[in-house]
Short mmCIF file of C-alpha atoms in Angstrom, two decimals:
data_model
loop_
_atom_site.label_atom_id
_atom_site.label_comp_id
_atom_site.label_asym_id
_atom_site.label_seq_id
_atom_site.Cartn_x
_atom_site.Cartn_y
_atom_site.Cartn_z
CA UNK A 244 -16.35 -1.76 12.76
CA UNK A 245 -15.80 -5.53 12.70
CA UNK A 246 -12.46 -6.13 13.43
CA UNK A 247 -11.75 -2.64 14.72
CA UNK A 248 -8.89 -3.66 18.02
CA UNK A 249 -8.90 -0.92 20.90
CA UNK A 250 -5.32 -0.45 19.87
CA UNK A 251 -6.76 0.58 16.17
CA UNK A 252 -9.65 2.90 17.52
CA UNK A 253 -7.12 4.33 19.72
CA UNK A 254 -4.57 5.27 17.27
CA UNK A 255 -7.24 6.77 15.11
CA UNK A 256 -8.47 8.37 17.74
CA UNK A 257 -5.02 10.12 18.52
CA UNK A 258 -4.01 11.04 15.02
CA UNK A 259 -7.12 12.93 14.92
CA UNK A 260 -6.39 14.96 17.99
CA UNK A 261 -2.49 15.04 16.97
CA UNK A 262 -3.08 16.39 13.52
CA UNK A 263 -6.12 18.15 12.39
CA UNK A 264 -7.39 16.62 9.30
CA UNK A 265 -6.78 18.90 5.92
CA UNK A 266 -10.38 18.85 5.25
CA UNK A 267 -11.44 19.39 1.55
CA UNK A 268 -12.93 23.26 1.07
CA UNK A 269 -15.65 23.79 -0.95
CA UNK A 270 -14.34 25.76 -4.12
CA UNK A 271 -10.83 25.58 -2.91
CA UNK A 272 -8.07 23.44 -4.17
CA UNK A 273 -8.53 20.22 -1.34
CA UNK A 274 -5.89 19.02 1.11
CA UNK A 275 -6.23 15.12 1.69
CA UNK A 276 -4.59 12.70 3.63
CA UNK A 277 -3.24 9.51 3.17
CA UNK A 278 -3.38 6.98 5.47
CA UNK A 279 -0.35 4.32 4.56
CA UNK A 280 1.03 1.46 5.97
CA UNK A 281 4.51 2.73 6.17
CA UNK A 282 5.84 5.96 4.44
CA UNK A 283 9.65 4.70 4.47
CA UNK A 284 11.97 2.02 5.18
CA UNK A 285 15.07 3.86 5.49
CA UNK A 286 13.98 7.28 7.03
CA UNK A 287 14.48 8.90 3.42
CA UNK A 288 12.77 10.23 0.91
CA UNK A 289 15.91 9.66 -1.36
CA UNK A 290 15.22 6.88 -3.94
CA UNK A 291 18.77 6.00 -3.98
CA UNK A 292 17.97 4.68 -0.50
CA UNK A 293 14.43 4.02 -0.27
CA UNK A 294 14.11 1.50 -3.13
CA UNK A 295 11.05 -0.35 -1.82
CA UNK A 296 7.53 -0.64 -2.07
CA UNK A 297 6.01 2.13 0.28
CA UNK A 298 8.91 4.37 -1.36
CA UNK A 299 7.52 3.55 -4.85
CA UNK A 300 3.87 5.29 -3.35
CA UNK A 301 5.13 8.47 -2.46
CA UNK A 302 8.12 9.75 -4.65
CA UNK A 303 6.19 10.73 -7.98
CA UNK A 304 4.62 13.33 -6.20
CA UNK A 305 7.81 15.53 -5.88
CA UNK A 306 10.74 13.84 -8.25
CA UNK A 307 10.50 12.67 -11.77
CA UNK A 308 13.19 11.14 -14.25
CA UNK A 309 13.67 12.00 -17.57
CA UNK A 310 11.76 9.33 -18.97
CA UNK A 311 7.96 8.17 -17.40
CA UNK A 312 5.73 5.61 -17.39
CA UNK A 313 2.31 5.50 -17.73
CA UNK A 314 1.63 3.90 -14.61
CA UNK A 315 -1.98 4.28 -14.96
CA UNK A 316 -2.14 3.19 -18.55
CA UNK A 317 -0.26 0.40 -20.34
CA UNK A 318 3.41 0.97 -18.51
CA UNK A 319 4.83 2.25 -21.76
CA UNK A 320 7.46 4.61 -21.41
CA UNK A 321 6.59 8.13 -22.43
CA UNK A 322 7.96 11.49 -22.11
CA UNK A 323 8.61 13.06 -18.26
CA UNK A 324 11.76 15.58 -17.92
CA UNK A 325 13.16 14.63 -21.50
CA UNK A 326 10.68 15.54 -24.53
CA UNK A 327 12.19 12.68 -26.52
CA UNK A 328 15.04 10.24 -26.75
CA UNK A 329 17.14 8.68 -29.71
CA UNK A 330 19.64 5.81 -30.42
CA UNK A 331 23.21 6.55 -31.09
CA UNK A 332 24.27 2.79 -30.64
CA UNK A 333 24.18 0.42 -28.04
CA UNK A 334 25.79 2.21 -25.89
CA UNK A 335 24.82 5.76 -25.94
CA UNK A 336 21.14 7.31 -25.71
CA UNK A 337 20.64 10.69 -26.61
CA UNK A 338 17.65 13.04 -24.64
CA UNK A 339 16.34 16.35 -25.62
CA UNK A 340 15.50 18.08 -22.04
CA UNK A 341 11.68 19.56 -21.49
CA UNK A 342 11.56 23.44 -21.45
CA UNK A 343 10.37 25.25 -18.73
CA UNK A 344 11.05 22.86 -15.92
CA UNK A 345 11.76 24.40 -12.37
CA UNK A 346 12.88 23.21 -9.51
CA UNK A 347 11.01 23.18 -5.99
CA UNK A 348 14.01 25.93 -5.27
CA UNK A 349 13.00 28.22 -8.13
CA UNK A 350 15.53 27.12 -10.49
CA UNK A 351 15.56 26.18 -14.21
CA UNK A 352 16.31 22.67 -15.11
CA UNK A 353 19.55 22.90 -17.09
CA UNK A 354 21.85 19.89 -18.38
CA UNK A 355 23.86 20.56 -15.40
CA UNK A 356 21.67 19.19 -13.28
CA UNK A 357 20.96 16.22 -15.19
CA UNK A 358 24.53 15.17 -15.17
CA UNK A 359 24.70 16.05 -11.63
CA UNK A 360 21.57 13.93 -10.49
CA UNK A 361 23.00 11.08 -12.80
CA UNK A 362 26.54 11.72 -11.53
CA UNK A 363 27.89 12.55 -8.03
CA UNK A 364 24.38 12.48 -6.58
CA UNK A 365 24.49 8.86 -7.44
CA UNK A 366 28.33 7.98 -7.34
CA UNK A 367 29.89 10.89 -4.87
CA UNK A 368 32.50 12.90 -5.44
CA UNK A 369 36.13 12.74 -4.21
CA UNK A 370 36.20 14.32 -0.47
CA UNK A 371 32.33 15.60 -0.60
CA UNK A 372 30.61 15.28 2.59
CA UNK A 373 27.16 14.75 1.08
CA UNK A 374 28.40 11.82 -0.67
CA UNK A 375 25.75 9.22 -0.78
CA UNK A 376 25.87 5.87 1.70
CA UNK A 377 27.85 2.99 0.45
CA UNK A 378 24.16 1.49 0.52
CA UNK A 379 22.99 3.80 -1.84
CA UNK A 380 25.86 3.73 -4.32
CA UNK A 381 25.39 0.03 -4.36
CA UNK A 382 21.78 0.15 -5.60
CA UNK A 383 23.14 2.98 -8.16
CA UNK A 384 26.02 0.28 -9.32
CA UNK A 385 23.59 -2.64 -9.72
CA UNK A 386 21.05 -0.43 -11.45
CA UNK A 387 23.34 0.87 -13.95
CA UNK A 388 26.22 -1.50 -14.02
CA UNK A 389 27.66 -0.10 -17.08
CA UNK A 390 27.41 3.30 -16.59
CA UNK A 391 30.52 5.31 -17.74
CA UNK A 392 28.90 9.17 -17.58
CA UNK A 393 26.83 11.91 -18.92
CA UNK A 394 27.69 14.62 -21.61
CA UNK A 395 26.50 17.73 -22.10
CA UNK A 396 25.57 18.14 -26.06
CA UNK A 397 24.11 21.67 -25.68
CA UNK A 398 21.90 23.48 -23.56
CA UNK A 399 18.83 21.31 -23.88
CA UNK A 400 20.99 17.61 -24.55
CA UNK A 401 22.31 15.75 -23.12
CA UNK A 402 24.34 11.95 -24.07
CA UNK A 403 24.01 9.07 -21.27
CA UNK A 404 27.17 6.73 -22.20
CA UNK A 405 27.52 3.43 -21.14
CA UNK A 406 30.64 0.96 -20.75
CA UNK A 407 28.73 -1.99 -22.15
CA UNK A 408 26.21 -2.43 -24.85
CA UNK A 409 22.55 -2.23 -23.35
CA UNK A 410 19.23 -2.42 -25.23
CA UNK A 411 17.20 -1.36 -22.03
CA UNK A 412 19.16 2.19 -21.33
CA UNK A 413 15.49 3.86 -21.63
CA UNK A 414 13.75 1.81 -19.44
CA UNK A 415 16.66 2.37 -16.67
CA UNK A 416 16.28 6.01 -16.81
CA UNK A 417 12.49 5.48 -16.08
CA UNK A 418 13.29 4.17 -12.37
CA UNK A 419 12.87 5.90 -9.62
CA UNK A 420 16.47 6.17 -8.15
CA UNK A 421 17.40 8.01 -11.78
CA UNK A 422 14.86 10.85 -10.44
CA UNK A 423 16.13 14.64 -11.69
CA UNK A 424 17.09 16.87 -8.77
CA UNK A 425 18.29 20.55 -8.24
CA UNK A 426 22.51 20.49 -8.14
CA UNK A 427 22.50 23.88 -6.54
CA UNK A 428 20.30 22.53 -3.74
CA UNK A 429 21.99 19.66 -3.37
CA UNK A 430 25.74 21.01 -2.89
CA UNK A 431 23.98 23.28 -0.59
CA UNK A 432 23.28 20.57 2.50
CA UNK A 433 25.69 19.92 5.01
CA UNK A 434 25.10 16.37 4.25
CA UNK A 435 23.98 13.30 2.73
CA UNK A 436 21.37 12.71 5.24
CA UNK A 437 20.24 16.44 5.53
CA UNK A 438 19.32 16.19 1.61
CA UNK A 439 17.84 12.73 1.70
CA UNK A 440 15.06 13.78 3.98
CA UNK A 441 14.26 16.91 1.84
CA UNK A 442 15.12 16.47 -1.51
CA UNK A 443 14.50 19.12 -4.38
CA UNK A 444 12.98 18.00 -7.20
CA UNK A 445 10.51 18.72 -9.86
CA UNK A 446 7.23 17.17 -8.89
CA UNK A 447 4.21 18.88 -8.68
CA UNK A 448 4.44 18.87 -5.12
CA UNK A 449 7.36 19.59 -2.89
CA UNK A 450 7.89 18.59 0.31
CA UNK A 451 6.96 20.52 2.91
CA UNK A 452 8.08 18.28 6.43
CA UNK A 453 9.49 14.71 7.00
CA UNK A 454 8.77 13.22 10.03
CA UNK A 455 9.84 9.66 9.70
CA UNK A 456 7.82 6.77 10.98
CA UNK A 457 4.89 9.55 11.59
CA UNK A 458 4.32 11.96 8.49
CA UNK A 459 5.29 13.57 5.03
CA UNK A 460 3.42 16.41 4.65
CA UNK A 461 3.96 17.57 0.66
CA UNK A 462 2.54 21.20 -0.89
CA UNK A 463 1.17 22.09 -4.34
CA UNK A 464 3.97 23.83 -6.44
CA UNK A 465 2.50 25.89 -8.60
CA UNK A 466 4.99 26.28 -11.30
CA UNK A 467 5.32 23.02 -12.07
CA UNK A 468 5.48 22.55 -15.78
CA UNK A 469 2.81 20.32 -16.26
CA UNK A 470 0.07 23.01 -14.85
CA UNK A 471 -1.13 23.77 -11.97
CA UNK A 472 -1.33 20.85 -9.13
CA UNK A 473 -5.29 20.01 -8.44
CA UNK A 474 -4.39 19.80 -4.48
CA UNK A 475 -3.08 22.28 -1.88
CA UNK A 476 -1.32 19.98 0.31
CA UNK A 477 -1.08 15.82 0.56
CA UNK A 478 -0.17 14.44 3.93
CA UNK A 479 0.93 10.58 3.90
CA UNK A 480 0.22 9.84 7.60
CA UNK A 481 1.52 6.37 8.91
CA UNK A 482 -0.74 4.07 9.92
CA UNK A 483 0.44 0.96 10.38
CA UNK A 484 -2.64 -1.19 11.64
CA UNK A 485 -5.37 -1.96 8.85
CA UNK A 486 -8.16 -1.46 11.32
CA UNK A 487 -7.10 2.09 11.97
CA UNK A 488 -6.50 2.84 8.60
CA UNK A 489 -9.99 1.88 7.84
CA UNK A 490 -11.51 3.34 10.84
CA UNK A 491 -9.47 6.80 9.80
CA UNK A 492 -11.30 6.75 6.05
CA UNK A 493 -14.78 5.77 7.63
CA UNK A 494 -14.70 9.19 10.03
CA UNK A 495 -13.21 11.02 7.30
CA UNK A 496 -10.17 11.48 8.89
CA UNK A 497 -8.48 10.32 5.75
CA UNK A 498 -9.45 10.85 2.38
CA UNK A 499 -7.50 7.39 1.09
CA UNK A 500 -6.34 4.19 2.75
CA UNK A 501 -3.92 2.36 1.54
CA UNK A 502 -3.08 -1.60 1.64
CA UNK A 503 -6.35 -2.88 1.91
CA UNK A 504 -6.98 -6.93 2.30
CA UNK A 505 -9.50 -8.79 0.15
CA UNK A 506 -11.06 -9.76 3.16
CA UNK A 507 -11.64 -6.07 4.37
CA UNK A 508 -12.84 -4.83 1.07
CA UNK A 509 -16.85 -5.29 2.00
CA UNK A 510 -16.12 -3.35 5.25
CA UNK A 511 -14.90 -0.67 3.79
CA UNK A 512 -17.71 -0.59 1.18
CA UNK A 513 -20.23 -1.12 3.57
CA UNK A 514 -20.19 2.88 3.44
CA UNK A 515 -22.02 4.43 0.58
CA UNK A 516 -19.77 7.07 0.56
CA UNK A 517 -16.65 5.04 0.23
CA UNK A 518 -15.07 2.23 -2.62
CA UNK A 519 -11.99 0.47 -3.09
CA UNK A 520 -9.85 0.41 -5.94
CA UNK A 521 -7.20 -1.15 -7.74
CA UNK A 522 -6.06 -4.81 -8.82
CA UNK A 523 -2.68 -6.61 -10.10
CA UNK A 524 0.40 -4.44 -10.29
CA UNK A 525 3.67 -5.05 -11.51
CA UNK A 526 4.89 -6.82 -8.51
CA UNK A 527 5.28 -10.96 -7.55
CA UNK A 528 5.25 -11.95 -3.60
CA UNK A 529 8.11 -14.40 -3.29
CA UNK A 530 10.44 -16.31 -0.86
CA UNK A 531 13.84 -15.96 -0.99
CA UNK A 532 16.38 -19.31 0.43
CA UNK A 533 19.84 -18.81 1.60
CA UNK A 534 21.33 -21.84 -0.18
CA UNK A 535 24.27 -21.60 3.00
CA UNK A 536 22.47 -22.30 5.90
CA UNK A 537 22.85 -25.74 6.84
CA UNK A 538 19.76 -27.21 5.78
CA UNK A 539 19.24 -25.60 2.66
CA UNK A 540 22.61 -26.16 1.08
CA UNK A 541 21.32 -29.09 -0.88
CA UNK A 542 19.07 -27.98 -3.59
CA UNK A 543 16.85 -30.99 -3.17
CA UNK A 544 15.69 -29.17 0.54
CA UNK A 545 15.05 -26.03 -1.66
CA UNK A 546 13.22 -27.82 -4.32
CA UNK A 547 11.05 -30.02 -1.82
CA UNK A 548 9.87 -26.41 -0.30
CA UNK A 549 8.86 -24.95 -3.50
CA UNK A 550 6.59 -28.08 -4.38
CA UNK A 551 4.66 -28.18 -0.87
CA UNK A 552 3.48 -24.55 -1.59
CA UNK A 553 -0.74 -24.58 -2.58
CA UNK A 554 -0.21 -21.55 -3.96
CA UNK A 555 -3.91 -21.64 -5.35
CA UNK A 556 -5.06 -21.56 -1.82
CA UNK A 557 -3.50 -18.99 -0.45
CA UNK A 558 -4.72 -16.89 -3.37
CA UNK A 559 -8.28 -18.01 -2.93
CA UNK A 560 -8.19 -18.00 0.91
CA UNK A 561 -6.55 -15.03 1.45
CA UNK A 562 -6.99 -12.92 -1.51
CA UNK A 563 -10.68 -14.02 -2.59
CA UNK A 564 -9.58 -14.87 -5.94
CA UNK A 565 -8.42 -11.29 -6.88
CA UNK A 566 -4.79 -12.14 -7.67
CA UNK A 567 -3.10 -15.22 -9.45
CA UNK A 568 -0.36 -17.17 -9.77
CA UNK A 569 1.93 -16.20 -12.14
CA UNK A 570 4.17 -17.80 -14.90
CA UNK A 571 7.37 -17.16 -12.36
CA UNK A 572 9.37 -14.24 -11.76
CA UNK A 573 8.10 -12.46 -15.35
CA UNK A 574 4.87 -10.32 -16.32
CA UNK A 575 3.32 -10.39 -19.81
CA UNK A 576 4.33 -6.60 -20.45
CA UNK A 577 7.77 -8.41 -20.83
CA UNK A 578 6.50 -8.97 -24.51
CA UNK A 579 9.13 -11.19 -26.41
CA UNK A 580 11.16 -11.70 -23.62
CA UNK A 581 8.08 -13.43 -21.92
CA UNK A 582 8.76 -17.45 -21.51
CA UNK A 583 5.64 -18.09 -22.33
CA UNK A 584 5.61 -21.88 -21.48
CA UNK A 585 6.86 -21.50 -18.41
CA UNK A 586 5.39 -22.61 -14.93
CA UNK A 587 5.54 -22.33 -11.42
CA UNK A 588 6.73 -25.44 -9.22
CA UNK A 589 3.55 -27.97 -9.32
CA UNK A 590 1.97 -28.40 -5.75
CA UNK A 591 2.88 -32.04 -5.05
CA UNK A 592 3.65 -33.15 -1.72
CA UNK A 593 4.44 -36.61 -2.57
CA UNK A 594 7.25 -34.76 -4.60
CA UNK A 595 8.51 -32.69 -2.17
CA UNK A 596 8.62 -35.90 0.69
CA UNK A 597 10.55 -37.89 -2.34
CA UNK A 598 12.93 -35.14 -2.27
CA UNK A 599 13.25 -34.43 1.12
CA UNK A 600 13.96 -38.63 1.63
CA UNK A 601 16.73 -38.35 -1.43
CA UNK A 602 18.41 -35.09 0.09
CA UNK A 603 19.00 -37.02 3.86
CA UNK A 604 16.91 -34.37 5.49
CA UNK A 605 16.00 -35.37 9.06
CA UNK A 606 13.73 -32.68 10.11
CA UNK A 607 16.34 -30.43 11.44
CA UNK A 608 14.53 -26.68 12.29
CA UNK A 609 14.27 -24.25 9.53
CA UNK A 610 14.13 -20.60 10.12
CA UNK A 611 11.69 -18.25 8.40
CA UNK A 612 12.05 -14.55 8.60
CA UNK A 613 8.74 -12.65 8.80
CA UNK A 614 7.47 -9.31 9.12
CA UNK A 615 4.33 -8.36 10.67
CA UNK A 616 2.49 -7.60 7.60
CA UNK A 617 4.61 -5.59 6.15
CA UNK A 618 3.03 -7.23 2.67
CA UNK A 619 -0.71 -7.53 2.54
CA UNK A 620 -1.48 -11.10 4.39
CA UNK A 621 1.89 -11.17 5.28
CA UNK A 622 1.37 -13.15 8.84
CA UNK A 623 -1.38 -15.10 7.58
CA UNK A 624 0.34 -16.23 4.15
CA UNK A 625 3.18 -17.66 6.42
CA UNK A 626 1.66 -19.68 8.83
CA UNK A 627 -0.55 -21.15 5.85
CA UNK A 628 3.17 -21.61 4.40
CA UNK A 629 4.56 -23.75 7.53
CA UNK A 630 1.49 -25.62 7.75
CA UNK A 631 1.91 -27.05 4.18
CA UNK A 632 5.88 -27.56 5.08
CA UNK A 633 4.73 -29.43 7.94
CA UNK A 634 2.92 -31.72 6.31
CA UNK A 635 5.70 -32.64 3.46
CA UNK A 636 7.69 -33.25 6.70
CA UNK A 637 10.11 -29.82 6.82
CA UNK A 638 10.37 -28.37 10.08
CA UNK A 639 10.02 -24.93 9.20
CA UNK A 640 9.78 -21.91 12.07
CA UNK A 641 8.58 -18.58 11.62
CA UNK A 642 10.58 -16.06 13.34
CA UNK A 643 9.25 -12.58 13.90
CA UNK A 644 11.53 -9.42 12.79
CA UNK A 645 10.81 -6.14 13.37
CA UNK A 646 12.62 -4.23 10.08
CA UNK A 647 13.94 -5.18 7.02
CA UNK A 648 17.75 -4.99 8.47
CA UNK A 649 16.45 -7.86 11.06
CA UNK A 650 15.23 -9.62 8.00
CA UNK A 651 18.26 -9.76 5.69
CA UNK A 652 21.13 -9.88 8.58
CA UNK A 653 23.48 -12.44 7.61
CA UNK A 654 24.01 -15.30 10.00
CA UNK A 655 23.32 -19.02 10.93
CA UNK A 656 19.45 -18.72 11.41
CA UNK A 657 19.32 -16.94 7.85
CA UNK A 658 17.43 -19.35 5.94
CA UNK A 659 14.09 -18.43 4.28
CA UNK A 660 12.39 -14.85 4.20
CA UNK A 661 9.76 -12.83 2.79
CA UNK A 662 10.45 -10.41 -0.23
CA UNK A 663 8.76 -9.06 -3.47
CA UNK A 664 10.19 -8.20 -6.83
CA UNK A 665 8.64 -5.51 -9.31
CA UNK A 666 9.33 -4.68 -12.73
CA UNK A 667 9.54 -0.90 -13.56
CA UNK A 668 9.45 -1.57 -17.15
CA UNK A 669 9.13 -4.04 -19.54
CA UNK A 670 12.46 -6.43 -19.35
CA UNK A 671 13.38 -9.09 -16.93
CA UNK A 672 16.42 -6.93 -16.80
CA UNK A 673 14.86 -4.55 -14.40
CA UNK A 674 14.19 -6.72 -11.60
CA UNK A 675 16.37 -9.99 -11.78
CA UNK A 676 19.89 -8.78 -12.47
CA UNK A 677 20.17 -5.76 -9.87
CA UNK A 678 18.62 -8.37 -7.27
CA UNK A 679 20.24 -11.97 -7.96
CA UNK A 680 23.06 -11.09 -10.48
CA UNK A 681 26.66 -10.98 -9.32
CA UNK A 682 26.27 -7.05 -8.17
CA UNK A 683 22.74 -8.01 -6.85
CA UNK A 684 21.76 -7.78 -3.11
CA UNK A 685 21.57 -11.66 -2.88
CA UNK A 686 24.71 -12.12 -4.33
CA UNK A 687 26.47 -9.69 -2.19
CA UNK A 688 24.73 -10.25 0.84
CA UNK A 689 25.44 -13.59 0.42
CA UNK A 690 22.14 -15.71 0.34
CA UNK A 691 22.76 -17.16 -3.19
CA UNK A 692 25.13 -17.49 -6.02
CA UNK A 693 25.51 -19.55 -9.00
CA UNK A 694 28.16 -18.76 -11.63
CA UNK A 695 25.91 -20.17 -14.71
CA UNK A 696 23.29 -17.65 -13.36
CA UNK A 697 25.96 -15.01 -12.90
CA UNK A 698 27.40 -15.37 -16.40
CA UNK A 699 23.54 -15.32 -18.17
CA UNK A 700 22.77 -12.48 -16.07
CA UNK A 701 25.52 -10.59 -17.94
CA UNK A 702 24.29 -11.80 -21.54
CA UNK A 703 20.91 -10.35 -20.20
CA UNK A 704 22.35 -6.86 -19.59
CA UNK A 705 24.69 -6.66 -22.32
CA UNK A 706 23.70 -8.84 -25.46
CA UNK A 707 21.92 -7.19 -28.26
CA UNK A 708 20.82 -10.39 -30.16
CA UNK A 709 17.16 -10.65 -29.31
CA UNK A 710 17.17 -13.99 -29.35
CA UNK A 711 20.51 -14.69 -27.39
CA UNK A 712 18.86 -12.65 -24.64
CA UNK A 713 15.71 -14.68 -24.67
CA UNK A 714 17.78 -17.91 -24.31
CA UNK A 715 19.57 -16.31 -21.44
CA UNK A 716 16.36 -15.34 -19.35
CA UNK A 717 14.70 -18.67 -19.82
CA UNK A 718 18.08 -20.65 -18.81
CA UNK A 719 17.94 -18.17 -15.52
CA UNK A 720 14.54 -19.33 -14.40
CA UNK A 721 15.15 -23.05 -15.15
CA UNK A 722 18.07 -22.70 -12.61
CA UNK A 723 16.76 -20.00 -10.05
CA UNK A 724 13.12 -21.40 -10.07
CA UNK A 725 13.92 -25.26 -10.59
CA UNK A 726 17.50 -26.63 -10.47
CA UNK A 727 19.04 -24.45 -7.56
CA UNK A 728 16.41 -22.66 -6.38
CA UNK A 729 17.11 -18.97 -5.30
CA UNK A 730 13.33 -17.67 -4.96
CA UNK A 731 10.14 -19.17 -5.62
CA UNK A 732 7.14 -17.08 -6.65
CA UNK A 733 3.84 -17.18 -4.54
CA UNK A 734 1.30 -14.66 -6.07
CA UNK A 735 0.94 -11.65 -7.99
CA UNK A 736 0.60 -8.67 -5.92
CA UNK A 737 -2.45 -6.94 -6.00
CA UNK A 738 -2.88 -3.54 -4.43
CA UNK A 739 -6.34 -2.03 -2.99
CA UNK A 740 -6.51 1.20 -1.84
CA UNK A 741 -9.83 2.63 -0.09
CA UNK A 742 -10.88 6.16 -0.76
CA UNK A 743 -13.82 8.49 -0.95
CA UNK A 744 -16.48 7.64 -3.64
CA UNK A 745 -16.64 11.19 -5.17
CA UNK A 746 -12.99 11.43 -5.73
CA UNK A 747 -12.30 10.56 -9.17
CA UNK A 748 -8.81 9.24 -8.80
CA UNK A 749 -7.72 6.03 -11.23
CA UNK A 750 -4.93 3.78 -9.32
CA UNK A 751 -1.73 2.57 -10.81
CA UNK A 752 -0.58 -0.94 -12.04
CA UNK A 753 2.42 -0.17 -9.35
CA UNK A 754 2.37 1.02 -5.45
CA UNK A 755 2.65 4.45 -7.29
CA UNK A 756 0.18 6.88 -6.43
CA UNK A 757 -0.44 9.69 -8.92
CA UNK A 758 -2.08 13.05 -8.04
CA UNK A 759 -1.42 15.02 -11.13
CA UNK A 760 -4.51 16.87 -12.70
CA UNK A 761 -4.63 14.57 -15.05
CA UNK A 762 -5.81 11.76 -12.48
CA UNK A 763 -7.61 13.86 -9.91
CA UNK A 764 -11.20 14.90 -9.94
CA UNK A 765 -13.70 15.68 -7.35
#
């Protein structure tokens, strides 16, 4: 195989020796192996802690929200653990719970479980040793900034109550962190870390074994409300190198290989037994700026950086034209909230040089923190970016890091970093205020703050007038992408998965992998 390194070959052989393949038996429910770049960034299966691209891939098999998303269709909201919902007013949403739902511990789902999942599990309870860590509570706080309580109306009805108006409550309840879990199982564990590695949900597969940085094994839950799961077992195996994942697929050691770069699609499809599926998803690759770094304090320097990026060259050279440069940090499925005439900063080296001269920048080194291909083509993208900045006159230096804690760690050397932002439902409130608003990670982490932007993020969260919300979002884009750059979008993310050609399986418009009965055939 072209590009297969000795290390990759050894990794593939080691996986084969240490973990025998869960082969597909004729006439029986198959067991499959999915080779992934990484399983979890936080060594946790609890989505309150694992809000990441890699976590988004696995959760859908074992945990479910009240309101589901049509991931393999039009991304619309649809019934999940709630069969229906209705608005009482701008602050209250009433949901009817599905009957016949059982948790993996055998207990039936009740209204009390919903209250617990969206209450103590998210926010903690006084004196409980099972309280989530502060970083998990912070995720809940920025995802549900107006949360007040969940009420039980009757045995099959719950009412979500917000302190403030919020026209996007339905979408927020569809997010992965809002999944419903067994209250009894939660209260039975000694502490939150124990829970987070073996959560008890309602999905078609239950957690059997999780070895962080190595593998996750899920087993069919035959009491699943949606019908008998089509697979007996799913094994997610962590295989960091692309070449090793492809080798495992081609040898039959894996049935799926995730995160295939475009330049390796032909290599996978050279085998008549395999194919690559996937395409654009609801996620954008981007850069984030720390405006408190000495060289980036002047917005003119950050603006210059945005104009010295040849995004189309990256799309063509590294993605073979299989992705695109989007209209900023937004998606078409935002519908009426989409700012339709918006574009990313134009590639213009002359303008970049003019801005740098105006700023008084004198070539001070600017660190750029990068992980080794956590994102597809991440390292090669960084190299292209640095070359473009050098041509404009900016001295940017790549600094490789081993994990996300090192990427986000505050300090005088934090200036530029890689990131991606995904929208889990069709409104900009799904991604931007939780990341860049006053309770957002960039704001709280001290990377970027802008008072007008913070005020507008609150309008986006709480206003009920559609025109007012659209104006707020348009102005937020002007501030964060043009005037006082907080981020700059590189391209829309495309997600490609190699698989056995005889398996009928449809990829999602997200990192989510759906192995329910309606999305499987072999």
